[in-house]
Structure formats: structure tokens, C-alpha cells
Amino acid sequence: MLKVAEKLRLPSVLPLLISKQGEKKGNGYQMESGERWREFTLGFLLFLSRNKFALFRNGEAVKQIKQPQLKAAPAPAFILNTHRDCEPSGDRDMNEGQFQRSDSEKDMEDELRTVCWYHYDLSRHAAEALLLSNGRDGSYLLRNSQEGPTFFALSVRAKDSVKHFHVIRKDNRYCFGFNEFPSLREFINHFANQPLLGSETGTLIVLKCPYPHTVEEPSIYESVRVHTAMKTGRTETDLVPDAPSLGTKEGYLVKQGGIIKNWKTRWFTLNRNELKYFKDKMFDEPIRTLDLTACSAVQFDYSQERVNCFCLVFPERTFYLCAKTGVEADEWIKILRWKLSQIKKGR
């Protein structure tokens, strides 16, 4: 084994970072590779023979693989490209360090470029900001998803929130909702008929109009008349980008009254750090706006004689809310807890 390592000019046990496409799960390192995000976890590669290797992760042997793709990394380790099943789906240029997509992936991307409402690598945050600021109820766009090269996200504005749905491409077919379309043209024709979508919250959305990738803009710029520093002695390290996440959500919840402990159905909207509830969906003015920066906890509640109940704890009061289903309650809890975590981080 040592002789093999010597011939390969590598140690017999090699520390490495294991890369896997998809969203970050648990503890790991996130790095940007080409146009895709990858998740990296620490592992070790044991050389068994010239073309045979054993992959170890978390102290356990994952599997034996042949001819792994190794690439120099900034840290004192190597990157092993395992993807989902430890088999490479594309080639890496060892000189430039760029991920080279397969010909079929390139052809499919070229095909998608003909769709005027395909927004490439637009992030979830940017999609929400774009649709909320300049779109209208029923506006939608298609963008890449962090799940992998065959996953896309359909972002749809539903009144005061933006909902995201998966679109999966299998070979040349497109899977969306309960339908499978044999070609991109049939997939696009489906949207021309303004389909009606229903989410877990029970909200029905009509996909009315696509939001174009390119919007004509005037070529007009302001002239700088005053330009002076307001502070001195600051460096690049003091320049911290900051923008609150939109993280929108909306839907009907049953809420317990504050004084009279009866239960009433209210329409709730979540945007930035504000949770508003209205008498009904068609009302413009909220009954109350809850500032989540003052909220200390969000959790399931079993003290009420109702199912799918959760509560928000504020200094002056605890708000008890009930969802229609357990899945919907879990979605509300997850996004509200995520909001609180962002607030604690100062974002």
C-alpha cells in the first residue's frame, strides 16, 4: 500500500473534503464550484491498490471506489468529487479548477435560454425581492435550484408573499406538480393556459403572467455632485454587507383571542421581521402587526384542546395559533424559528 502511495506521490491515508451537490445539511464547509454550490464534509481516502480506494467518512467506510477525482484545495486537503453516489457526473478541468458540464446539460441549458422568464442562477432572496417589488399577484419566474443541476424552482407571487415550487428535469422531460411534460415546449404551453396551483396552506394561486428575465430600462444616470467620506480610519474589514431576508409566507390560521379566549380564523402574512394578521384575505389593513424582534420563542403547544397548535412567546403575551394540518403548522414553525435565528445573528 505504501509503495502504491509512493508511486502515486500521495500518502497512503489522505485527508480530503468530500463534495456533494445539494443544499447544506448539518455541519460542513460550503464552497462555490463553477456555477454550483456544493457541500463539503471531512473524510479520508485509504489507498488499497493502484486503482482501488476506500472512502471513510465519520470514522466509517462508506464504499470502495475506483479512480476518484482529486483536486487541490486551499486547505491542506484534497477535494473528492462524489456527488450523490460517489460517481462523477461531469469532468473537472484540473488546470483551471472549473466544473465542466456534460454536453446534454449544456444542450438543455441552451434550450432553457429560449424561455424569456428563465432567470438562470437568480437566488431565492432576489426572486422574492423582484416579484414583491415589481411583480403582481400571479407573477412567476423559473430559476435554478440549489438542489442540483436537474432541479429548478418556480417562484410565484401570491399577494403579499412568494411561494417556491420544485420543477424537476429527467432526461428531456419536465416534472411539475402532478404532471410530466415530454418536452420543454409542452411544459411552456401548460403555463400559457394559466394553471391553478394549490399549496399545503390551502391557498389557490393562478399563474397569470411570467416575469421576464430582461426588462427594458432607461439609460439615465445621476451625476455625482457631492462625494466625501463621513468616517475616517475604516478599512475593508469594516465594510459588512447587510440585507434582511424576506422569507415570506402567508395563509389562514386559527388564533386564540387575548381577553376572550375564543378562536377565530385570521389571514396571516409574514414578511421580513413582521407577522401581520387580518380579519380576512381581502382586507388591506391588518388587525395587528407582531414585531418578531421581540419574540423569544416559537414552539409546538399541547396545552390547548386543539391539534396542530403552536405558540409565539412575547414579553407581554403568548399568541396561540392553530394550522389546518400538521405539515402546515410545521412549515410555520420552521420559518418563524429561522427568522428568530437570523434576528439573533443581527441580520
Short mmCIF file of C-alpha atoms in Angstrom, two decimals:
data_model
loop_
_atom_site.label_atom_id
_atom_site.label_comp_id
_atom_site.label_asym_id
_atom_site.label_seq_id
_atom_site.Cartn_x
_atom_site.Cartn_y
_atom_site.Cartn_z
CA MET A 1 0.00 0.00 0.00
CA LEU A 2 2.83 2.38 0.83
CA LYS A 3 4.55 1.54 -2.46
CA VAL A 4 1.39 2.37 -4.33
CA ALA A 5 1.19 5.66 -2.47
CA GLU A 6 4.82 6.39 -3.26
CA LYS A 7 4.25 5.72 -6.97
CA LEU A 8 1.22 7.99 -6.90
CA ARG A 9 3.23 10.51 -4.86
CA LEU A 10 0.44 10.60 -2.32
CA PRO A 11 0.22 9.49 1.32
CA SER A 12 -1.43 6.11 1.98
CA VAL A 13 -4.11 7.86 4.07
CA LEU A 14 -5.18 11.13 2.55
CA PRO A 15 -7.37 13.72 4.32
CA LEU A 16 -9.90 15.25 1.98
CA LEU A 17 -13.11 17.22 1.64
CA ILE A 18 -15.99 15.23 0.21
CA SER A 19 -18.17 17.27 -2.11
CA LYS A 20 -21.84 16.60 -2.68
CA GLN A 21 -24.31 18.59 -4.71
CA GLY A 22 -27.29 20.00 -2.90
CA GLU A 23 -28.20 22.25 -0.03
CA LYS A 24 -26.10 22.34 3.10
CA LYS A 25 -27.16 19.81 5.72
CA GLY A 26 -25.68 19.78 9.18
CA ASN A 27 -22.13 20.91 9.76
CA GLY A 28 -19.95 21.19 6.69
CA TYR A 29 -18.00 23.53 4.51
CA GLN A 30 -19.68 25.34 1.66
CA MET A 31 -17.62 26.39 -1.32
CA GLU A 32 -18.55 27.67 -4.75
CA SER A 33 -17.56 25.50 -7.68
CA GLY A 34 -18.26 27.00 -11.07
CA GLU A 35 -21.94 27.90 -11.06
CA ARG A 36 -22.99 25.35 -8.47
CA TRP A 37 -22.93 25.25 -4.71
CA ARG A 38 -21.52 22.12 -3.11
CA GLU A 39 -21.42 20.77 0.40
CA PHE A 40 -18.10 19.58 1.78
CA THR A 41 -17.54 17.23 4.71
CA LEU A 42 -14.24 15.98 6.07
CA GLY A 43 -13.23 12.42 5.19
CA PHE A 44 -10.25 10.19 4.49
CA LEU A 45 -9.18 8.16 1.47
CA LEU A 46 -7.29 4.89 2.06
CA PHE A 47 -5.30 3.57 -0.89
CA LEU A 48 -5.86 -0.19 -1.27
CA SER A 49 -4.21 -0.62 -4.65
CA ARG A 50 -3.28 1.46 -7.69
CA ASN A 51 -6.88 1.84 -8.90
CA LYS A 52 -8.83 0.88 -5.81
CA PHE A 53 -9.61 3.13 -2.86
CA ALA A 54 -11.74 3.03 0.28
CA LEU A 55 -13.64 6.14 1.29
CA PHE A 56 -14.05 6.82 5.02
CA ARG A 57 -16.41 9.42 6.46
CA ASN A 58 -17.14 9.95 10.17
CA GLY A 59 -14.90 7.01 11.03
CA GLU A 60 -16.83 4.51 8.88
CA ALA A 61 -16.10 3.06 5.47
CA VAL A 62 -18.62 4.46 3.03
CA LYS A 63 -17.75 2.39 -0.04
CA GLN A 64 -14.90 1.30 -2.29
CA ILE A 65 -14.47 3.39 -5.41
CA LYS A 66 -12.27 3.37 -8.47
CA GLN A 67 -10.26 6.27 -9.82
CA PRO A 68 -11.64 9.10 -7.64
CA GLN A 69 -11.23 12.61 -8.97
CA LEU A 70 -8.83 14.52 -6.74
CA LYS A 71 -8.32 18.24 -6.87
CA ALA A 72 -6.09 20.57 -4.92
CA ALA A 73 -7.94 22.65 -2.35
CA PRO A 74 -6.99 25.82 -0.44
CA ALA A 75 -6.91 23.88 2.84
CA PRO A 76 -4.30 21.14 3.49
CA ALA A 77 -6.59 18.52 1.97
CA PHE A 78 -7.93 17.37 -1.36
CA ILE A 79 -11.45 17.51 -2.75
CA LEU A 80 -13.05 14.23 -3.72
CA ASN A 81 -15.94 14.63 -6.14
CA THR A 82 -18.52 12.04 -5.02
CA HIS A 83 -21.81 13.74 -5.98
CA ARG A 84 -24.80 11.73 -4.79
CA ASP A 85 -23.49 8.22 -5.38
CA CYS A 86 -19.70 8.71 -5.46
CA GLU A 87 -19.74 8.63 -9.25
CA PRO A 88 -18.75 11.75 -11.23
CA SER A 89 -21.45 13.24 -13.44
CA GLY A 90 -19.12 15.70 -15.14
CA ASP A 91 -15.42 16.37 -15.68
CA ARG A 92 -13.24 18.79 -13.77
CA ASP A 93 -10.54 20.75 -15.50
CA MET A 94 -7.54 20.07 -13.28
CA ASN A 95 -5.72 23.14 -14.59
CA GLU A 96 -8.45 25.73 -14.22
CA GLY A 97 -10.48 24.09 -11.43
CA GLN A 98 -13.79 24.65 -13.23
CA PHE A 99 -16.68 22.17 -13.26
CA GLN A 100 -17.37 21.14 -16.84
CA ARG A 101 -20.99 20.23 -17.51
CA SER A 102 -21.89 17.36 -19.79
CA ASP A 103 -22.96 18.04 -23.37
CA SER A 104 -26.56 17.07 -22.57
CA GLU A 105 -26.68 19.55 -19.65
CA LYS A 106 -25.29 22.28 -21.89
CA ASP A 107 -27.86 21.50 -24.58
CA MET A 108 -30.68 21.65 -22.02
CA GLU A 109 -29.40 24.96 -20.67
CA ASP A 110 -29.27 26.34 -24.20
CA GLU A 111 -32.84 25.13 -24.63
CA LEU A 112 -33.95 26.94 -21.47
CA ARG A 113 -32.33 30.17 -22.66
CA THR A 114 -35.14 30.43 -25.21
CA VAL A 115 -37.61 30.86 -22.32
CA CYS A 116 -37.82 34.60 -21.66
CA TRP A 117 -38.86 34.08 -17.99
CA TYR A 118 -35.98 31.74 -17.10
CA HIS A 119 -33.74 33.69 -14.70
CA TYR A 120 -30.71 31.37 -14.55
CA ASP A 121 -28.97 31.48 -11.13
CA LEU A 122 -31.24 34.08 -9.54
CA SER A 123 -31.28 33.42 -5.78
CA ARG A 124 -34.38 32.81 -3.68
CA HIS A 125 -33.88 36.15 -1.92
CA ALA A 126 -33.54 38.06 -5.20
CA ALA A 127 -36.58 36.31 -6.69
CA GLU A 128 -38.72 37.32 -3.71
CA ALA A 129 -37.46 40.92 -3.82
CA LEU A 130 -38.08 41.13 -7.56
CA LEU A 131 -41.61 39.71 -7.54
CA LEU A 132 -42.72 41.62 -4.44
CA SER A 133 -41.38 44.96 -5.62
CA ASN A 134 -42.20 44.84 -9.32
CA GLY A 135 -44.50 41.88 -9.91
CA ARG A 136 -48.18 41.40 -9.19
CA ASP A 137 -50.42 38.67 -7.86
CA GLY A 138 -49.88 35.65 -10.11
CA SER A 139 -46.47 36.72 -11.48
CA TYR A 140 -43.94 33.91 -11.69
CA LEU A 141 -40.45 33.04 -12.89
CA LEU A 142 -38.26 29.98 -13.34
CA ARG A 143 -34.77 29.80 -11.84
CA ASN A 144 -32.10 27.28 -10.93
CA SER A 145 -32.39 25.46 -7.60
CA GLN A 146 -29.58 24.66 -5.17
CA GLU A 147 -30.75 21.03 -5.11
CA GLY A 148 -28.71 20.17 -8.21
CA PRO A 149 -28.41 20.61 -12.00
CA THR A 150 -31.70 18.81 -12.74
CA PHE A 151 -33.74 20.83 -10.21
CA PHE A 152 -35.38 24.18 -10.82
CA ALA A 153 -37.56 26.46 -8.72
CA LEU A 154 -40.77 28.12 -9.84
CA SER A 155 -41.19 31.28 -7.76
CA VAL A 156 -44.74 32.62 -7.69
CA ARG A 157 -46.11 35.78 -6.11
CA ALA A 158 -49.27 35.18 -4.10
CA LYS A 159 -50.50 38.58 -2.96
CA ASP A 160 -48.02 39.61 -0.22
CA SER A 161 -45.76 36.56 -0.27
CA VAL A 162 -43.73 34.48 -2.71
CA LYS A 163 -44.07 30.71 -2.86
CA HIS A 164 -41.49 28.36 -4.36
CA PHE A 165 -42.23 25.05 -6.11
CA HIS A 166 -39.88 22.42 -7.49
CA VAL A 167 -39.57 21.63 -11.20
CA ILE A 168 -37.52 18.51 -11.94
CA ARG A 169 -35.95 17.68 -15.29
CA LYS A 170 -35.49 14.00 -16.14
CA ASP A 171 -33.74 13.48 -19.46
CA ASN A 172 -35.77 15.75 -21.74
CA ARG A 173 -38.93 15.56 -19.62
CA TYR A 174 -40.11 18.18 -17.13
CA CYS A 175 -41.97 17.15 -13.96
CA PHE A 176 -44.09 19.75 -12.21
CA GLY A 177 -46.84 19.10 -9.68
CA PHE A 178 -48.77 16.01 -10.76
CA ASN A 179 -47.87 16.39 -14.43
CA GLU A 180 -44.97 15.23 -16.56
CA PHE A 181 -44.25 17.00 -19.82
CA PRO A 182 -42.30 15.18 -22.57
CA SER A 183 -40.71 18.37 -23.91
CA LEU A 184 -39.94 21.95 -22.96
CA ARG A 185 -42.49 23.24 -25.48
CA GLU A 186 -45.33 21.29 -23.83
CA PHE A 187 -44.14 22.46 -20.43
CA ILE A 188 -44.31 26.10 -21.57
CA ASN A 189 -47.69 25.57 -23.26
CA HIS A 190 -49.03 24.39 -19.91
CA PHE A 191 -48.28 27.80 -18.40
CA ALA A 192 -49.92 29.59 -21.32
CA ASN A 193 -53.22 28.15 -20.06
CA GLN A 194 -52.83 29.87 -16.65
CA PRO A 195 -52.75 26.76 -14.41
CA LEU A 196 -54.21 26.85 -10.90
CA LEU A 197 -51.92 25.74 -8.05
CA GLY A 198 -52.83 24.74 -4.53
CA SER A 199 -50.20 24.59 -1.79
CA GLU A 200 -50.13 22.92 1.63
CA THR A 201 -51.64 26.05 3.16
CA GLY A 202 -54.76 25.64 1.04
CA THR A 203 -54.01 28.84 -0.86
CA LEU A 204 -55.01 28.72 -4.53
CA ILE A 205 -52.80 30.62 -6.96
CA VAL A 206 -53.48 31.32 -10.63
CA LEU A 207 -50.26 31.59 -12.63
CA LYS A 208 -51.23 34.65 -14.62
CA CYS A 209 -48.12 36.16 -16.18
CA PRO A 210 -44.41 35.29 -16.37
CA TYR A 211 -41.86 37.82 -15.16
CA PRO A 212 -39.32 38.37 -17.98
CA HIS A 213 -35.60 37.99 -17.47
CA THR A 214 -34.87 41.15 -19.45
CA VAL A 215 -36.86 44.32 -18.82
CA GLU A 216 -36.28 47.44 -20.89
CA GLU A 217 -34.73 50.17 -18.74
CA PRO A 218 -33.90 53.83 -19.48
CA SER A 219 -30.19 54.54 -19.86
CA ILE A 220 -30.19 57.52 -17.49
CA TYR A 221 -27.67 58.09 -14.70
CA GLU A 222 -27.39 60.72 -11.99
CA SER A 223 -24.35 62.99 -11.83
CA VAL A 224 -22.24 62.95 -8.65
CA ARG A 225 -22.13 66.45 -7.14
CA VAL A 226 -21.02 65.66 -3.57
CA HIS A 227 -18.56 62.91 -2.69
CA THR A 228 -16.85 62.88 0.70
CA ALA A 229 -16.14 60.34 3.46
CA MET A 230 -18.34 60.57 6.55
CA LYS A 231 -15.92 58.47 8.64
CA THR A 232 -12.16 58.02 8.69
CA GLY A 233 -9.82 55.21 9.61
CA ARG A 234 -12.14 52.44 8.42
CA THR A 235 -10.88 49.60 6.21
CA GLU A 236 -12.35 46.88 4.03
CA THR A 237 -12.94 44.69 7.10
CA ASP A 238 -15.39 47.30 8.41
CA LEU A 239 -17.46 47.04 5.23
CA VAL A 240 -20.09 44.44 6.15
CA PRO A 241 -22.88 43.79 3.61
CA ASP A 242 -26.28 43.68 5.26
CA ALA A 243 -29.78 42.92 3.98
CA PRO A 244 -32.68 41.32 5.84
CA SER A 245 -34.09 38.14 4.38
CA LEU A 246 -37.62 38.49 3.06
CA GLY A 247 -38.65 34.91 3.87
CA THR A 248 -42.30 35.45 3.01
CA LYS A 249 -45.24 33.21 3.90
CA GLU A 250 -48.99 33.64 4.14
CA GLY A 251 -52.07 31.60 4.94
CA TYR A 252 -55.08 31.12 7.19
CA LEU A 253 -54.52 30.27 10.86
CA VAL A 254 -56.94 29.96 13.76
CA LYS A 255 -55.97 32.37 16.54
CA GLN A 256 -56.98 32.47 20.19
CA GLY A 257 -58.29 35.81 21.49
CA GLY A 258 -56.34 37.78 24.07
CA ILE A 259 -59.12 38.66 26.52
CA ILE A 260 -61.99 36.43 25.44
CA LYS A 261 -60.40 33.04 24.83
CA ASN A 262 -62.38 32.17 21.74
CA TRP A 263 -60.86 31.05 18.44
CA LYS A 264 -61.19 32.93 15.17
CA THR A 265 -59.78 32.33 11.70
CA ARG A 266 -57.42 35.06 10.55
CA TRP A 267 -55.30 35.68 7.46
CA PHE A 268 -51.58 35.84 8.35
CA THR A 269 -48.71 37.28 6.31
CA LEU A 270 -45.01 37.04 7.13
CA ASN A 271 -42.56 39.48 5.55
CA ARG A 272 -39.12 40.39 6.87
CA ASN A 273 -39.48 40.58 10.67
CA GLU A 274 -43.19 41.35 10.74
CA LEU A 275 -46.05 38.90 11.23
CA LYS A 276 -49.38 40.54 10.42
CA TYR A 277 -52.87 39.16 10.78
CA PHE A 278 -56.01 40.42 9.04
CA LYS A 279 -59.72 39.81 9.51
CA ASP A 280 -59.69 38.12 6.10
CA LYS A 281 -57.59 37.87 2.98
CA MET A 282 -59.30 40.71 1.12
CA PHE A 283 -58.66 43.30 3.87
CA ASP A 284 -55.78 45.72 3.34
CA GLU A 285 -55.31 46.93 6.92
CA PRO A 286 -54.05 44.39 9.48
CA ILE A 287 -55.68 43.93 12.86
CA ARG A 288 -52.24 43.80 14.42
CA THR A 289 -48.57 43.61 13.46
CA LEU A 290 -46.25 41.47 15.56
CA ASP A 291 -42.61 42.52 15.66
CA LEU A 292 -40.58 39.28 15.68
CA THR A 293 -37.54 41.04 17.12
CA ALA A 294 -39.44 40.99 20.45
CA CYS A 295 -40.40 37.30 20.14
CA SER A 296 -38.38 34.96 22.37
CA ALA A 297 -39.60 31.53 21.21
CA VAL A 298 -41.76 29.65 18.70
CA GLN A 299 -42.82 26.11 19.59
CA PHE A 300 -45.49 23.45 19.32
CA ASP A 301 -48.13 23.77 22.03
CA TYR A 302 -50.12 20.95 23.61
CA SER A 303 -51.82 22.93 26.38
CA GLN A 304 -54.81 23.80 24.21
CA GLU A 305 -57.56 21.36 23.36
CA ARG A 306 -56.74 21.66 19.67
CA VAL A 307 -54.46 19.89 17.22
CA ASN A 308 -51.69 21.43 15.08
CA CYS A 309 -51.29 24.23 17.60
CA PHE A 310 -48.17 26.34 18.17
CA CYS A 311 -47.36 29.49 20.06
CA LEU A 312 -45.26 32.64 19.81
CA VAL A 313 -43.89 33.93 23.09
CA PHE A 314 -43.69 37.69 23.56
CA PRO A 315 -42.92 39.58 26.80
CA GLU A 316 -46.45 40.90 27.18
CA ARG A 317 -48.36 37.90 25.79
CA THR A 318 -48.18 34.42 24.29
CA PHE A 319 -50.06 34.05 20.99
CA TYR A 320 -51.67 30.65 20.31
CA LEU A 321 -52.22 29.69 16.67
CA CYS A 322 -53.56 26.55 15.00
CA ALA A 323 -52.98 25.36 11.45
CA LYS A 324 -55.23 23.19 9.33
CA THR A 325 -52.70 20.36 9.07
CA GLY A 326 -49.59 19.22 10.92
CA VAL A 327 -47.48 19.84 7.80
CA GLU A 328 -48.65 23.44 7.61
CA ALA A 329 -48.00 24.00 11.33
CA ASP A 330 -44.51 22.58 10.91
CA GLU A 331 -43.83 24.94 7.97
CA TRP A 332 -44.87 27.97 10.01
CA ILE A 333 -42.73 26.91 12.96
CA LYS A 334 -39.68 26.28 10.79
CA ILE A 335 -39.75 29.62 9.00
CA LEU A 336 -40.55 31.56 12.20
CA ARG A 337 -37.69 29.87 14.07
CA TRP A 338 -35.40 30.61 11.15
CA LYS A 339 -36.45 34.26 11.35
CA LEU A 340 -35.59 34.36 15.07
CA SER A 341 -32.18 32.80 14.37
CA GLN A 342 -31.48 35.49 11.78
CA ILE A 343 -32.54 38.21 14.24
CA LYS A 344 -30.13 36.82 16.85
CA LYS A 345 -27.33 36.95 14.29
CA GLY A 346 -28.14 40.60 13.73
CA ARG A 347 -29.44 40.12 10.19
#
